[in-house]
PDB file of C-alpha atoms in Angstrom:
ATOM      1  CA  UNK B   1     -34.388  52.265   3.481  1.00 61.00           C
ATOM      2  CA  UNK B   2     -37.260  53.699   5.215  1.00 90.00           C
ATOM      3  CA  UNK B   3     -36.746  54.705   8.728  1.00 96.00           C
ATOM      4  CA  UNK B   4     -39.190  55.067  11.547  1.00 98.00           C
ATOM      5  CA  UNK B   5     -40.434  58.475  12.426  1.00 97.00           C
ATOM      6  CA  UNK B   6     -41.568  60.140  15.469  1.00 98.00           C
ATOM      7  CA  UNK B   7     -44.291  62.742  14.947  1.00 96.00           C
ATOM      8  CA  UNK B   8     -44.925  63.620  18.644  1.00 96.00           C
ATOM      9  CA  UNK B   9     -43.951  62.220  22.128  1.00 97.00           C
ATOM     10  CA  UNK B  10     -44.059  63.328  25.805  1.00 96.00           C
ATOM     11  CA  UNK B  11     -43.210  61.903  29.232  1.00 96.00           C
ATOM     12  CA  UNK B  12     -44.919  61.974  32.550  1.00 95.00           C
ATOM     13  CA  UNK B  13     -47.846  64.288  30.699  1.00 96.00           C
ATOM     14  CA  UNK B  14     -50.609  64.927  33.383  1.00 95.00           C
ATOM     15  CA  UNK B  15     -53.892  65.460  31.865  1.00 94.00           C
ATOM     16  CA  UNK B  16     -56.821  67.038  33.823  1.00 93.00           C
ATOM     17  CA  UNK B  17     -59.881  65.096  34.635  1.00 94.00           C
ATOM     18  CA  UNK B  18     -61.794  66.725  31.883  1.00 93.00           C
ATOM     19  CA  UNK B  19     -59.267  65.866  29.006  1.00 93.00           C
ATOM     20  CA  UNK B  20     -60.849  63.223  26.676  1.00 92.00           C
ATOM     21  CA  UNK B  21     -58.779  61.938  23.760  1.00 92.00           C
ATOM     22  CA  UNK B  22     -60.367  60.597  20.657  1.00 91.00           C
ATOM     23  CA  UNK B  23     -58.931  59.815  17.363  1.00 86.00           C
ATOM     24  CA  UNK B  24     -59.279  60.945  14.661  1.00 75.00           C
ATOM     25  CA  UNK B  25     -60.509  64.047  16.067  1.00 74.00           C
ATOM     26  CA  UNK B  26     -57.241  64.843  17.998  1.00 76.00           C
ATOM     27  CA  UNK B  27     -53.794  64.860  16.272  1.00 74.00           C
ATOM     28  CA  UNK B  28     -55.233  64.367  12.818  1.00 76.00           C
ATOM     29  CA  UNK B  29     -51.588  64.754  11.511  1.00 84.00           C
ATOM     30  CA  UNK B  30     -50.829  61.614  13.129  1.00 90.00           C
ATOM     31  CA  UNK B  31     -53.654  59.220  11.768  1.00 90.00           C
ATOM     32  CA  UNK B  32     -51.083  57.168   9.969  1.00 93.00           C
ATOM     33  CA  UNK B  33     -49.081  56.400  13.223  1.00 95.00           C
ATOM     34  CA  UNK B  34     -49.166  53.842  15.814  1.00 97.00           C
ATOM     35  CA  UNK B  35     -49.585  55.291  19.283  1.00 97.00           C
ATOM     36  CA  UNK B  36     -47.944  53.663  22.212  1.00 98.00           C
ATOM     37  CA  UNK B  37     -48.460  54.748  25.576  1.00 97.00           C
ATOM     38  CA  UNK B  38     -47.635  53.622  29.299  1.00 97.00           C
ATOM     39  CA  UNK B  39     -50.355  54.762  31.868  1.00 97.00           C
ATOM     40  CA  UNK B  40     -48.945  55.595  35.299  1.00 95.00           C
ATOM     41  CA  UNK B  41     -52.329  55.832  36.780  1.00 95.00           C
ATOM     42  CA  UNK B  42     -55.997  53.868  36.037  1.00 95.00           C
ATOM     43  CA  UNK B  43     -57.471  55.017  32.731  1.00 96.00           C
ATOM     44  CA  UNK B  44     -60.444  54.464  30.516  1.00 96.00           C
ATOM     45  CA  UNK B  45     -60.099  53.117  26.929  1.00 96.00           C
ATOM     46  CA  UNK B  46     -62.241  52.000  24.171  1.00 91.00           C
ATOM     47  CA  UNK B  47     -62.402  48.459  22.767  1.00 88.00           C
ATOM     48  CA  UNK B  48     -64.986  47.195  20.452  1.00 85.00           C
ATOM     49  CA  UNK B  49     -67.174  50.139  20.954  1.00 86.00           C
ATOM     50  CA  UNK B  50     -67.276  49.733  24.662  1.00 91.00           C
ATOM     51  CA  UNK B  51     -65.412  51.785  27.230  1.00 92.00           C
ATOM     52  CA  UNK B  52     -63.470  49.718  29.793  1.00 94.00           C
ATOM     53  CA  UNK B  53     -61.220  50.616  32.694  1.00 94.00           C
ATOM     54  CA  UNK B  54     -57.406  50.027  32.438  1.00 94.00           C
ATOM     55  CA  UNK B  55     -55.447  49.470  35.325  1.00 94.00           C
ATOM     56  CA  UNK B  56     -52.440  51.345  36.480  1.00 94.00           C
ATOM     57  CA  UNK B  57     -48.912  50.354  34.948  1.00 95.00           C
ATOM     58  CA  UNK B  58     -50.405  49.106  31.649  1.00 95.00           C
ATOM     59  CA  UNK B  59     -49.163  49.811  28.272  1.00 97.00           C
ATOM     60  CA  UNK B  60     -51.689  50.601  25.350  1.00 97.00           C
ATOM     61  CA  UNK B  61     -50.890  50.147  21.640  1.00 97.00           C
ATOM     62  CA  UNK B  62     -53.250  51.707  19.038  1.00 96.00           C
ATOM     63  CA  UNK B  63     -52.989  51.283  15.470  1.00 95.00           C
ATOM     64  CA  UNK B  64     -53.026  53.738  12.557  1.00 94.00           C
ATOM     65  CA  UNK B  65     -56.070  55.123  11.190  1.00 90.00           C
ATOM     66  CA  UNK B  66     -57.921  52.862  14.068  1.00 82.00           C
ATOM     67  CA  UNK B  67     -60.583  54.753  16.218  1.00 80.00           C
ATOM     68  CA  UNK B  68     -59.215  55.148  19.582  1.00 87.00           C
ATOM     69  CA  UNK B  69     -60.148  56.746  22.810  1.00 92.00           C
ATOM     70  CA  UNK B  70     -59.043  57.133  26.609  1.00 93.00           C
ATOM     71  CA  UNK B  71     -59.647  59.363  29.525  1.00 95.00           C
ATOM     72  CA  UNK B  72     -59.591  59.484  33.285  1.00 95.00           C
ATOM     73  CA  UNK B  73     -61.568  57.053  35.255  1.00 93.00           C
ATOM     74  CA  UNK B  74     -64.868  58.113  36.683  1.00 87.00           C
ATOM     75  CA  UNK B  75     -64.718  60.027  39.740  1.00 85.00           C
ATOM     76  CA  UNK B  76     -60.849  60.372  39.630  1.00 86.00           C
ATOM     77  CA  UNK B  77     -59.645  63.391  41.622  1.00 88.00           C
ATOM     78  CA  UNK B  78     -56.840  63.855  39.242  1.00 90.00           C
ATOM     79  CA  UNK B  79     -56.334  63.147  35.632  1.00 93.00           C
ATOM     80  CA  UNK B  80     -54.458  60.344  34.117  1.00 95.00           C
ATOM     81  CA  UNK B  81     -50.546  60.420  33.614  1.00 95.00           C
ATOM     82  CA  UNK B  82     -48.771  58.722  30.970  1.00 97.00           C
ATOM     83  CA  UNK B  83     -45.670  58.464  28.447  1.00 97.00           C
ATOM     84  CA  UNK B  84     -46.681  58.362  24.891  1.00 97.00           C
ATOM     85  CA  UNK B  85     -45.224  58.395  21.370  1.00 98.00           C
ATOM     86  CA  UNK B  86     -47.095  58.489  17.861  1.00 97.00           C
ATOM     87  CA  UNK B  87     -44.536  56.849  15.411  1.00 98.00           C
ATOM     88  CA  UNK B  88     -44.728  55.477  11.718  1.00 97.00           C
ATOM     89  CA  UNK B  89     -42.907  53.891   8.816  1.00 96.00           C
ATOM     90  CA  UNK B  90     -39.872  51.688   8.585  1.00 95.00           C
ATOM     91  CA  UNK B  91     -40.182  48.212  10.056  1.00 96.00           C
ATOM     92  CA  UNK B  92     -42.258  49.560  12.926  1.00 97.00           C
ATOM     93  CA  UNK B  93     -45.504  47.255  11.795  1.00 97.00           C
ATOM     94  CA  UNK B  94     -43.102  44.337  11.111  1.00 96.00           C
ATOM     95  CA  UNK B  95     -41.658  44.402  14.606  1.00 97.00           C
ATOM     96  CA  UNK B  96     -45.029  44.911  16.356  1.00 97.00           C
ATOM     97  CA  UNK B  97     -46.395  41.706  14.463  1.00 96.00           C
ATOM     98  CA  UNK B  98     -43.274  39.723  14.928  1.00 94.00           C
ATOM     99  CA  UNK B  99     -43.693  40.148  18.866  1.00 93.00           C
ATOM    100  CA  UNK B 100     -47.206  39.732  18.762  1.00 92.00           C
ATOM    101  CA  UNK B 101     -47.913  42.822  20.710  1.00 96.00           C
ATOM    102  CA  UNK B 102     -51.486  43.462  21.827  1.00 95.00           C
ATOM    103  CA  UNK B 103     -53.073  46.222  20.039  1.00 95.00           C
ATOM    104  CA  UNK B 104     -56.268  48.383  21.172  1.00 93.00           C
ATOM    105  CA  UNK B 105     -56.013  46.483  24.512  1.00 94.00           C
ATOM    106  CA  UNK B 106     -53.837  47.156  27.573  1.00 95.00           C
ATOM    107  CA  UNK B 107     -51.112  44.905  28.339  1.00 95.00           C
ATOM    108  CA  UNK B 108     -48.618  44.376  31.189  1.00 91.00           C
ATOM    109  CA  UNK B 109     -44.869  43.604  31.509  1.00 92.00           C
ATOM    110  CA  UNK B 110     -42.680  43.502  34.487  1.00 82.00           C
ATOM    111  CA  UNK B 111     -40.675  46.599  33.452  1.00 84.00           C
ATOM    112  CA  UNK B 112     -42.482  49.651  34.398  1.00 83.00           C
ATOM    113  CA  UNK B 113     -42.225  52.811  32.286  1.00 86.00           C
ATOM    114  CA  UNK B 114     -39.747  51.121  29.734  1.00 95.00           C
ATOM    115  CA  UNK B 115     -40.756  53.723  27.347  1.00 97.00           C
ATOM    116  CA  UNK B 116     -39.326  56.713  29.487  1.00 96.00           C
ATOM    117  CA  UNK B 117     -35.737  56.668  28.730  1.00 96.00           C
ATOM    118  CA  UNK B 118     -36.395  56.131  24.877  1.00 97.00           C
ATOM    119  CA  UNK B 119     -38.726  58.926  24.494  1.00 97.00           C
ATOM    120  CA  UNK B 120     -36.336  61.303  26.474  1.00 96.00           C
ATOM    121  CA  UNK B 121     -33.658  60.403  24.025  1.00 97.00           C
ATOM    122  CA  UNK B 122     -35.761  60.789  21.047  1.00 97.00           C
ATOM    123  CA  UNK B 123     -36.970  64.238  22.432  1.00 97.00           C
ATOM    124  CA  UNK B 124     -33.497  65.343  22.724  1.00 97.00           C
ATOM    125  CA  UNK B 125     -32.430  64.186  19.220  1.00 97.00           C
ATOM    126  CA  UNK B 126     -35.328  66.205  17.693  1.00 97.00           C
ATOM    127  CA  UNK B 127     -34.530  69.264  19.942  1.00 96.00           C
ATOM    128  CA  UNK B 128     -30.981  69.471  18.870  1.00 96.00           C
ATOM    129  CA  UNK B 129     -31.044  67.993  15.190  1.00 96.00           C
ATOM    130  CA  UNK B 130     -27.750  66.890  14.996  1.00 96.00           C
ATOM    131  CA  UNK B 131     -26.565  65.291  11.574  1.00 96.00           C
ATOM    132  CA  UNK B 132     -28.360  62.498  10.907  1.00 96.00           C
ATOM    133  CA  UNK B 133     -30.723  62.594  13.843  1.00 97.00           C
ATOM    134  CA  UNK B 134     -33.524  61.270  11.933  1.00 97.00           C
ATOM    135  CA  UNK B 135     -31.667  57.971  11.490  1.00 97.00           C
ATOM    136  CA  UNK B 136     -30.882  57.954  15.050  1.00 97.00           C
ATOM    137  CA  UNK B 137     -34.398  58.432  16.189  1.00 98.00           C
ATOM    138  CA  UNK B 138     -35.353  55.547  14.025  1.00 98.00           C
ATOM    139  CA  UNK B 139     -32.657  53.265  15.709  1.00 97.00           C
ATOM    140  CA  UNK B 140     -34.200  54.494  19.178  1.00 98.00           C
ATOM    141  CA  UNK B 141     -37.683  53.564  18.252  1.00 98.00           C
ATOM    142  CA  UNK B 142     -36.552  50.196  17.021  1.00 98.00           C
ATOM    143  CA  UNK B 143     -34.502  49.472  19.937  1.00 97.00           C
ATOM    144  CA  UNK B 144     -37.626  50.509  22.167  1.00 98.00           C
ATOM    145  CA  UNK B 145     -39.964  48.286  20.183  1.00 98.00           C
ATOM    146  CA  UNK B 146     -37.521  45.246  20.638  1.00 97.00           C
ATOM    147  CA  UNK B 147     -37.121  45.816  24.123  1.00 96.00           C
ATOM    148  CA  UNK B 148     -40.775  46.029  24.584  1.00 97.00           C
ATOM    149  CA  UNK B 149     -41.482  42.901  22.394  1.00 95.00           C
ATOM    150  CA  UNK B 150     -38.897  40.872  24.304  1.00 92.00           C
ATOM    151  CA  UNK B 151     -40.318  41.823  27.880  1.00 92.00           C
ATOM    152  CA  UNK B 152     -43.807  41.103  26.713  1.00 93.00           C
ATOM    153  CA  UNK B 153     -42.824  37.819  25.376  1.00 88.00           C
ATOM    154  CA  UNK B 154     -40.972  36.864  28.474  1.00 85.00           C
ATOM    155  CA  UNK B 155     -43.745  38.205  30.596  1.00 85.00           C
ATOM    156  CA  UNK B 156     -46.225  36.063  28.900  1.00 82.00           C
ATOM    157  CA  UNK B 157     -44.072  32.831  29.277  1.00 82.00           C
ATOM    158  CA  UNK B 158     -43.649  33.495  33.230  1.00 80.00           C
ATOM    159  CA  UNK B 159     -47.414  33.085  33.278  1.00 77.00           C
ATOM    160  CA  UNK B 160     -47.103  29.463  32.199  1.00 81.00           C
ATOM    161  CA  UNK B 161     -47.929  26.727  34.868  1.00 84.00           C
ATOM    162  CA  UNK B 162     -44.648  25.253  34.059  1.00 91.00           C
ATOM    163  CA  UNK B 163     -42.431  27.984  34.189  1.00 88.00           C
ATOM    164  CA  UNK B 164     -41.533  27.729  37.934  1.00 88.00           C
ATOM    165  CA  UNK B 165     -40.637  24.300  37.803  1.00 93.00           C
ATOM    166  CA  UNK B 166     -38.327  24.627  34.754  1.00 94.00           C
ATOM    167  CA  UNK B 167     -36.830  27.836  36.012  1.00 91.00           C
ATOM    168  CA  UNK B 168     -36.009  26.031  39.206  1.00 93.00           C
ATOM    169  CA  UNK B 169     -34.519  23.180  37.392  1.00 96.00           C
ATOM    170  CA  UNK B 170     -32.488  25.700  35.148  1.00 94.00           C
ATOM    171  CA  UNK B 171     -31.376  27.369  38.433  1.00 93.00           C
ATOM    172  CA  UNK B 172     -30.003  23.791  39.949  1.00 95.00           C
ATOM    173  CA  UNK B 173     -28.265  23.242  36.421  1.00 95.00           C
ATOM    174  CA  UNK B 174     -26.403  26.555  36.450  1.00 94.00           C
ATOM    175  CA  UNK B 175     -25.557  26.434  40.440  1.00 93.00           C
ATOM    176  CA  UNK B 176     -23.890  22.674  39.855  1.00 94.00           C
ATOM    177  CA  UNK B 177     -22.263  23.177  36.432  1.00 94.00           C
ATOM    178  CA  UNK B 178     -19.139  21.471  38.019  1.00 94.00           C
ATOM    179  CA  UNK B 179     -21.022  18.420  38.136  1.00 95.00           C
ATOM    180  CA  UNK B 180     -21.897  15.907  35.107  1.00 94.00           C
ATOM    181  CA  UNK B 181     -25.422  16.833  34.049  1.00 95.00           C
ATOM    182  CA  UNK B 182     -27.663  15.091  31.559  1.00 96.00           C
ATOM    183  CA  UNK B 183     -31.027  15.788  29.932  1.00 97.00           C
ATOM    184  CA  UNK B 184     -32.448  12.786  31.744  1.00 97.00           C
ATOM    185  CA  UNK B 185     -31.264  14.270  35.047  1.00 96.00           C
ATOM    186  CA  UNK B 186     -32.745  17.623  34.378  1.00 97.00           C
ATOM    187  CA  UNK B 187     -36.201  16.090  32.951  1.00 96.00           C
ATOM    188  CA  UNK B 188     -36.603  13.845  36.170  1.00 96.00           C
ATOM    189  CA  UNK B 189     -35.933  16.924  38.449  1.00 95.00           C
ATOM    190  CA  UNK B 190     -38.593  18.952  36.536  1.00 95.00           C
ATOM    191  CA  UNK B 191     -41.005  16.097  36.509  1.00 95.00           C
ATOM    192  CA  UNK B 192     -41.502  15.859  32.775  1.00 95.00           C
ATOM    193  CA  UNK B 193     -40.545  13.594  30.204  1.00 96.00           C
ATOM    194  CA  UNK B 194     -37.335  14.398  28.299  1.00 96.00           C
ATOM    195  CA  UNK B 195     -38.989  15.558  25.107  1.00 96.00           C
ATOM    196  CA  UNK B 196     -41.381  17.672  27.015  1.00 95.00           C
ATOM    197  CA  UNK B 197     -38.991  19.125  29.164  1.00 96.00           C
ATOM    198  CA  UNK B 198     -36.897  20.281  26.215  1.00 95.00           C
ATOM    199  CA  UNK B 199     -39.735  21.738  24.399  1.00 93.00           C
ATOM    200  CA  UNK B 200     -40.687  23.745  27.556  1.00 92.00           C
ATOM    201  CA  UNK B 201     -37.079  24.772  28.376  1.00 93.00           C
ATOM    202  CA  UNK B 202     -36.572  26.174  24.723  1.00 90.00           C
ATOM    203  CA  UNK B 203     -40.025  27.967  24.758  1.00 85.00           C
ATOM    204  CA  UNK B 204     -39.109  29.808  28.064  1.00 86.00           C
ATOM    205  CA  UNK B 205     -35.325  30.350  27.560  1.00 85.00           C
ATOM    206  CA  UNK B 206     -35.002  30.549  23.799  1.00 82.00           C
ATOM    207  CA  UNK B 207     -32.216  27.875  24.012  1.00 90.00           C
ATOM    208  CA  UNK B 208     -31.528  24.363  24.827  1.00 95.00           C
ATOM    209  CA  UNK B 209     -30.364  23.407  28.247  1.00 96.00           C
ATOM    210  CA  UNK B 210     -27.067  22.012  27.031  1.00 96.00           C
ATOM    211  CA  UNK B 211     -26.376  25.122  25.104  1.00 95.00           C
ATOM    212  CA  UNK B 212     -26.919  27.427  28.258  1.00 94.00           C
ATOM    213  CA  UNK B 213     -24.731  24.966  30.113  1.00 96.00           C
ATOM    214  CA  UNK B 214     -21.874  25.174  27.962  1.00 96.00           C
ATOM    215  CA  UNK B 215     -22.104  29.007  27.472  1.00 94.00           C
ATOM    216  CA  UNK B 216     -22.042  29.258  31.548  1.00 94.00           C
ATOM    217  CA  UNK B 217     -19.167  26.861  31.970  1.00 95.00           C
ATOM    218  CA  UNK B 218     -17.045  28.796  29.246  1.00 95.00           C
ATOM    219  CA  UNK B 219     -17.981  32.064  30.989  1.00 93.00           C
ATOM    220  CA  UNK B 220     -16.756  30.675  34.309  1.00 94.00           C
ATOM    221  CA  UNK B 221     -13.707  29.383  32.805  1.00 94.00           C
ATOM    222  CA  UNK B 222     -12.857  32.985  31.373  1.00 93.00           C
ATOM    223  CA  UNK B 223     -13.113  34.335  34.550  1.00 92.00           C
ATOM    224  CA  UNK B 224     -10.867  31.670  36.261  1.00 93.00           C
ATOM    225  CA  UNK B 225      -8.341  32.067  33.535  1.00 92.00           C
ATOM    226  CA  UNK B 226      -8.421  35.997  34.074  1.00 89.00           C
ATOM    227  CA  UNK B 227      -8.580  36.085  37.965  1.00 88.00           C
ATOM    228  CA  UNK B 228      -7.175  32.692  39.255  1.00 90.00           C
ATOM    229  CA  UNK B 229      -3.708  30.864  39.122  1.00 91.00           C
ATOM    230  CA  UNK B 230      -5.056  27.513  38.612  1.00 92.00           C
ATOM    231  CA  UNK B 231      -4.154  25.419  35.861  1.00 94.00           C
ATOM    232  CA  UNK B 232      -6.125  24.936  32.614  1.00 94.00           C
ATOM    233  CA  UNK B 233      -6.402  21.340  33.629  1.00 95.00           C
ATOM    234  CA  UNK B 234      -8.065  22.418  37.198  1.00 95.00           C
ATOM    235  CA  UNK B 235      -9.948  25.219  35.604  1.00 95.00           C
ATOM    236  CA  UNK B 236     -11.598  22.461  33.166  1.00 95.00           C
ATOM    237  CA  UNK B 237     -12.461  20.080  36.099  1.00 95.00           C
ATOM    238  CA  UNK B 238     -14.020  22.952  38.057  1.00 94.00           C
ATOM    239  CA  UNK B 239     -16.198  24.056  34.981  1.00 95.00           C
ATOM    240  CA  UNK B 240     -17.611  20.711  34.469  1.00 95.00           C
ATOM    241  CA  UNK B 241     -15.479  19.385  31.645  1.00 95.00           C
ATOM    242  CA  UNK B 242     -14.271  15.822  31.772  1.00 89.00           C
ATOM    243  CA  UNK B 243     -11.858  16.203  29.121  1.00 92.00           C
ATOM    244  CA  UNK B 244      -9.148  18.939  28.451  1.00 94.00           C
ATOM    245  CA  UNK B 245      -9.281  18.181  24.941  1.00 95.00           C
ATOM    246  CA  UNK B 246     -13.065  18.898  24.787  1.00 95.00           C
ATOM    247  CA  UNK B 247     -12.935  21.889  27.051  1.00 95.00           C
ATOM    248  CA  UNK B 248     -10.031  23.333  24.762  1.00 95.00           C
ATOM    249  CA  UNK B 249     -12.171  22.898  21.485  1.00 94.00           C
ATOM    250  CA  UNK B 250     -15.281  24.326  22.800  1.00 95.00           C
ATOM    251  CA  UNK B 251     -13.402  27.141  24.555  1.00 94.00           C
ATOM    252  CA  UNK B 252     -11.915  28.232  21.133  1.00 94.00           C
ATOM    253  CA  UNK B 253     -15.242  27.677  19.351  1.00 94.00           C
ATOM    254  CA  UNK B 254     -16.667  30.366  21.618  1.00 91.00           C
ATOM    255  CA  UNK B 255     -13.974  32.702  22.404  1.00 92.00           C
ATOM    256  CA  UNK B 256     -11.851  32.453  19.079  1.00 93.00           C
ATOM    257  CA  UNK B 257      -8.648  31.527  21.166  1.00 93.00           C
ATOM    258  CA  UNK B 258      -7.487  28.353  22.953  1.00 93.00           C
ATOM    259  CA  UNK B 259      -7.454  28.475  26.763  1.00 94.00           C
ATOM    260  CA  UNK B 260      -3.526  28.577  26.712  1.00 91.00           C
ATOM    261  CA  UNK B 261      -3.497  31.769  24.335  1.00 89.00           C
ATOM    262  CA  UNK B 262      -6.246  33.410  26.469  1.00 87.00           C
ATOM    263  CA  UNK B 263      -4.476  32.865  29.616  1.00 77.00           C
ATOM    264  CA  UNK B 264      -1.106  33.959  28.293  1.00 67.00           C
TER     265      UNK B 264
END
């Protein structure tokens, strides 16, 4: 199985104001690599033949063999600072496509400098070269891309006009899990039809409201079974289960054991 390789990487790299990166001129041995960067300062980048200004705390992903360019902004007193990594091979391209990560243009996620801890781990592996370090580096890059993709996906969903309303409805549901809750109730609270509410909810949270509600109820039941002296019947009621038999069946499906065996 092909692994993802890291050719070069660095963190908190400070460039002077005269530094001007262009590819393929720089790092010709990395032409077949993706170049992923996180800029901690404003910067200038090239897109469609034009030089544009990128804002602070933005990520930028350049594709292999593609023309790329970045430098400090005009009149900057200090050069730009960024974390960066050249990588290629394995399923890197597939992961980037799967998460629809933007290429050759800056993008924003809520987590600043997500790359930093991953790049530091990669640098450590490459420094000490412990057995199977190449496979370890590949696994770290894979985890980095998955984390970046998920954060980007969530950041996009948060900008949807309906996110705040659906999120508030979700919080209400989880705060009142001991009560009887129906899709009709939640849809009415969110001011959407049931069908539209379900579509939006799954788009935002990658699960149905009833799936999340059941999971939250089982999680609360686990905590009560571990740390309270309540009976199983009382715990089922406090977690929103109207039937002890239904509670026992769902609890076993999720945990692999019955509530009685879990508490024993």
